[in-house]
Amino acid sequence: MHVPEDAVVSSADVALALASAASQNGVQIYDRTSVLHVMVKKGQVTGVETDKGQIECQYFVNCAGQWAYELGLSNEEPVSIPLHACEHFYLLTRPLETPLQSNTPTVVDADGRIYIRNWQGGILSGGFEKNPKPIFTEGKNQLEIQNLQEDWDHFEPLLSSLLRRMPELETLEIVKLVNCPETFTPDMRCIMGESPAVQGYYVLVGMNSAGLSFAGGAGRYLAEWMVHGYPSESIWELDLKRFGALQSSRTFLRHRVMEVMPLLYDLKVPRWDFQTGRQLRTSPLYDRLDAQGARWMEKHGFERPKYFVPPDKDLLALEQSKTFYKPDWFDIVESEVKCCKEAVCVIDMSSFTKFEITSTGDQALEILQYLFSNDLDVPVGHIVHTGMLNEGGGYENDCSIARLSKRSFFMISPTDQQVHCWAWLKKHMPEDSNLLLEDVTWKYTALNLIGPRAVDVLSELSYAPMTPDHFPSLFCKEMSVGYANGIRVMSMTHTGEPGFMLYIPIEYALHVYNEVMSVGQKYGIRNAGYYALRSLRIEKFFAFWGQDLNTLTTPLECGRESRVKLDKGMDFIGRDALLQQKQNGVYKRLTMFILDDHDTDLDLWPWWGEPIYRNGQYAGKTTSSAYSYTLERHVCLGFVHNFSEDTGEEQVVTADFINRGEYEIDIAGHRFQAKAKLYPVTSLFTHKRRKDDVELSDLHGK
Amino acid sequence: MPAPTQLFFPLIRNCELSRIYGTACYCHHKHLCCSSPYVPQSRLRYTPHPAYATFCRPKESWWQYNTQGRRYASTPQRFYLTPPQVNSILKANEYSFKVPEFDGKNVSSVLGFDSNQLPANAPIEDRRSAATCLQTRGMLLGVFDGHAGCACSQAVSERLFYYIAVSLLPHETLLEIENAVESGRALLPILQWHKHPNDYFSKEASKLYFNSLRTYWQELIDLNTGESTDIDVKEALINAFKRLDNDISLEAQVGDPNSFLNYLVLRVAFSGATACVAHVDGVDLHVANTGDSRAMLGVQEEDGSWSAVTLSNDHNAQNERELERLKLEHPKNEAKSVVKQDRLLGLLMPFRAFGDVKFKWSIDLQKRVIESGPDQLNDNEYTKFIPPNYYTPPYLTAEPEVTYHRLRPQDKFLVLATDGLWETMHRQDVVRIVGEYLTGMHHQQPIAVGGYKVTLGQMHGLLTERRAKMSSVFEDQNAATHLIRHAVGNNEFGAVDHERLSKMLSLPEELARMYRDDITIIVVQFNSHVVGAYQNQE
């Protein structure tokens, strides 16, 4: 890809230019001054203690690069910024016989893991090697800084690939090999935003050596964030709050960055799982599930089963699921989905973030009513799906809340919400000793019993009737399962399929699991994983926060008017914005697409981010997709916009606008026809097996 | 381990045998021809008295096999183990231990160790042990070379470190442990073992061994005069060695009501084992050696090259001082018979060893124990056989020679190995190979361009050359395995020859012993930073 406007700038010059421009506008710059720590009062930044005295301030931005981690920890209330440095080498040479021109394009050879560009008529070439050398694990070590020497043997593979790509460079004379450490984050994305613990403490670091190219945009978003309280784009993927203290172990970081750095030039295949820093948080059932063939993925440090490899499956073949086409787990997930539809499956979903909010009086209800868009003043035992919205009406979190008693609520949010949601609640909750917020994520193991026979399994284990008459949908009861008492049973499955979520105090987890599996045997029970859940969820048009929903999408834009109670009798955050949107209409609409002429076996699969075309015009991008084993089609979710053909301006999107369009989804340059739906396919809910379809194999245990 | 050799056994044709013999073992020929007319047999520790073979290997002895071997048709047929097969054989017994670092700081002068064994006998007669002393500081490592069976080396590998650890314990700790035993309280742990899963401990004898050990520490408690509190490591090592050998001898004389145990203690006493044990505590390194295993220190000179410092003396006929000692310990008229054909009483290669009561007990005692012993013992030709010229026992002792060395930062590692290694490799080569392996890339001076005119092409050529040199090192994750690979597979140029390695490893069990001995190696790596820090403190 040749970018004619490509340019090379020197980071030192850019920094100087910015500094002098800032000085002209009255900014004072202190050089040769080091920050000792940031002063904080009542969770708010008040100033900076430097080696030359104090400076008062309202905001502090930690842009300390590879030293940001240490600086963050120097606070009394530490700010954990997961970063680790690796040595990074690049080569400088004398000019070519005909010196390179300043407009020589920068060359990146991802296969060779190198970049090459002009440097004073010669070349500058470095790369991201397969075997990085992490450095400064123990912090700023003077010895290591002095020892940052050229390591030619380490550079040899990169030099080889440079000379393989451009053999003529052989005669160039070396100036030197520079060793210049760069920082890396646990997921290769940079880190920005406000600290969850200290207000006014902002962070902008971890650019994986692309700092200069990111600086413009990142600076702008951060400035908006500081001025308005939020940036103009949804940048959850970069938010500091996607990490917690759990990603801050030096050992974890050291191991993880060794995996991250080579990834910079690797092909990123869908559903990538990191191999390092694993098995940190696990469910008590981890060993049991692992022994039964579970394959694992990790979210926020928590191990979650993807799918279960049947004992007779060739394991070697399965290790190569790195493809953009039909992956090798296809059949495995199919049988899990089928079992969810026809019998019953268990999915360990313990990773979900779980909070309990209790109060002595009505404080809990009052604050929740203010923070959530749905009406939470429901009878005890009811579960409410609701968004936690920001002022703009966008989703800060999408969760399910069960009312355990008049004064206590149980809140279930996505796994990676643990830090963000906590910070949001803390920020908005009044200082009131009668109001208690507790993170109980670690206290419960969550088992999802999905399928029509879940009812039978549970009623057999509890000697209680579980039919819809006794246990209606979206209901929560404490009951006994097996010998274990006090299990929180909820009639929902996060998929739209019938079944129950069991929230089990962890010491009972193994017992309940064993009971469920042994009683479930005669109902054809089996383990299932998140891939099956995902397929079930997406075919039912269940959007997921962090994938489909973000801080800039409102409930009205994804057909969730029913989860917003504008007239619940009190104000809530985002209400004004939603009222206005209701009046003006929405500018984008979450839509479900069913691919028509897509060959699952032969065509590239949609994964996410595929362009959506409406009547041949670009109208948005998909946000997630899955193969629906019921529809036998691929299903994509994505937002449809209405861009004016003349000006490109965004216009109102109506249901009619969606329905009148002809749609195509572009997968790697090939457009596939797609049917747009605003509501889930109803036939999915009435799935019934015809009598004459029954086979002998249905009598086998699964 | 036996599986692959049995698998390939029928494939070896006679001509192939002679080829292997001719190429792989040329070095042994040279070395053996001058020492004994019985070329292959002299590789065994005992001379070929028929009785010995029946004790070691009741089924058949090697020469019986050899004549059978000739009956095979002589169609030449090549076979090779693939590199992965070779690796799985070499790595089957490898073990690595890294001293845990706490908080990024390692206060031990030992970084860790690698160990490995390659059997030639079936079952292997070598043993190894490694443990950390929990009540005193320091780490113990040892290799034990058994002969006439593995019973004695097994027992020594299980027991010796406990004797050493107890000898090192201060009086109060001994009292505390004794009181705990007396009152049925939980005992203080003494040793933290670092064992390969194949390194087993005898469950049956555990009680018996414990009782002997307890008697030992009870005596230590009684003997304590309360005067000196300093424990001399050298003395402790010598006492432990002698005491254990004494206990082995006593247990065999007393016997045990349990017939299995009774047979076991007799087998332990009638077989033998050498021992080479290192005790590392900070910069203090003690090596206690009994027999012909060896401890070799790897020293890195300032220019990066490696040199070997021997920390033990072999107790065999090549050692003038040992010959002298034996002559002095026995009457003049025995001077010619004490060592014959470089062997003790013409039979035993090592001049010091555990067990081997045949060389320690009086003839009377031997006869008495055998007669009252179990039938298996009575029927055994070997045990009944009395060494010739046996006038003034004991001829053999387990008393070790203790060497002290104060570690310096340039002392990078210690190799403990049984004679199986030292017979095939020169000590200088051993140290060089391990040194280059442990330091990996860094043994080559880092390249710096500074000031010279170097082109990318020239640099690339240089780097590729350096990498090619290193690639063989990365095959092994264990220094001991790497050393065994060289010991067994080295060609005349000192490089590992896969073909040769493959042939050596596919020798059938019955033949392997003719071409090599059991090899057991422990490579202990020292932490130069810690050693340097000790030095600076003073």
PDB file of N, CA and C in Angstrom, chain B residues 100 102 108 135 178 190 209 220 241 273 356 373 395 455 470 522:
ATOM      1  N   PRO B 100      14.568 -21.045  43.573  1.00  0.00           N
ATOM      2  CA  PRO B 100      13.545 -20.012  43.367  1.00  0.00           C
ATOM      3  C   PRO B 100      14.063 -18.621  43.727  1.00  0.00           C
ATOM      4  N   PHE B 102      13.170 -14.901  44.956  1.00  0.00           N
ATOM      5  CA  PHE B 102      12.108 -14.204  45.644  1.00  0.00           C
ATOM      6  C   PHE B 102      12.260 -12.724  45.372  1.00  0.00           C
ATOM      7  N   SER B 108      20.870 -17.164  47.020  1.00  0.00           N
ATOM      8  CA  SER B 108      21.696 -18.362  47.045  1.00  0.00           C
ATOM      9  C   SER B 108      22.854 -18.212  46.060  1.00  0.00           C
ATOM     10  N   GLN B 135      17.531 -27.002  57.670  1.00  0.00           N
ATOM     11  CA  GLN B 135      17.815 -26.498  59.008  1.00  0.00           C
ATOM     12  C   GLN B 135      19.180 -25.829  59.106  1.00  0.00           C
ATOM     13  N   GLU B 178      14.946 -34.760  68.338  1.00  0.00           N
ATOM     14  CA  GLU B 178      14.850 -35.953  69.179  1.00  0.00           C
ATOM     15  C   GLU B 178      13.636 -35.851  70.113  1.00  0.00           C
ATOM     16  N   ILE B 190      14.283 -31.794  57.368  1.00  0.00           N
ATOM     17  CA  ILE B 190      15.723 -31.572  57.309  1.00  0.00           C
ATOM     18  C   ILE B 190      16.184 -31.290  55.883  1.00  0.00           C
ATOM     19  N   TYR B 209      15.893 -47.463  58.071  1.00  0.00           N
ATOM     20  CA  TYR B 209      16.859 -46.401  57.824  1.00  0.00           C
ATOM     21  C   TYR B 209      16.705 -45.285  58.850  1.00  0.00           C
ATOM     22  N   LEU B 220      25.237 -38.323  68.649  1.00  0.00           N
ATOM     23  CA  LEU B 220      25.777 -36.968  68.496  1.00  0.00           C
ATOM     24  C   LEU B 220      25.358 -36.097  69.680  1.00  0.00           C
ATOM     25  N   PHE B 241      29.931 -40.011  56.081  1.00  0.00           N
ATOM     26  CA  PHE B 241      30.293 -41.103  55.170  1.00  0.00           C
ATOM     27  C   PHE B 241      30.617 -42.376  55.974  1.00  0.00           C
ATOM     28  N   ALA B 273      29.306 -49.023  46.213  1.00  0.00           N
ATOM     29  CA  ALA B 273      29.027 -47.761  45.531  1.00  0.00           C
ATOM     30  C   ALA B 273      30.100 -46.735  45.871  1.00  0.00           C
ATOM     31  N   ASP B 356      30.370 -53.260  49.798  1.00  0.00           N
ATOM     32  CA  ASP B 356      31.477 -54.164  49.478  1.00  0.00           C
ATOM     33  C   ASP B 356      32.061 -54.841  50.718  1.00  0.00           C
ATOM     34  N   GLY B 373      22.176 -66.332  56.549  1.00  0.00           N
ATOM     35  CA  GLY B 373      21.362 -65.490  55.673  1.00  0.00           C
ATOM     36  C   GLY B 373      20.337 -66.289  54.907  1.00  0.00           C
ATOM     37  N   TYR B 395      40.215 -54.100  53.571  1.00  0.00           N
ATOM     38  CA  TYR B 395      41.010 -53.573  52.470  1.00  0.00           C
ATOM     39  C   TYR B 395      40.378 -52.303  51.881  1.00  0.00           C
ATOM     40  N   THR B 455      30.343  -2.807   6.391  1.00  0.00           N
ATOM     41  CA  THR B 455      29.135  -2.697   5.582  1.00  0.00           C
ATOM     42  C   THR B 455      28.097  -3.674   6.116  1.00  0.00           C
ATOM     43  N   MET B 470      26.228 -21.469  17.081  1.00  0.00           N
ATOM     44  CA  MET B 470      25.442 -21.592  18.299  1.00  0.00           C
ATOM     45  C   MET B 470      24.303 -22.585  18.180  1.00  0.00           C
ATOM     46  N   ILE B 522      25.800 -34.176  37.105  1.00  0.00           N
ATOM     47  CA  ILE B 522      25.090 -33.024  37.679  1.00  0.00           C
ATOM     48  C   ILE B 522      25.926 -31.794  37.362  1.00  0.00           C
TER      49      ILE B 522
END
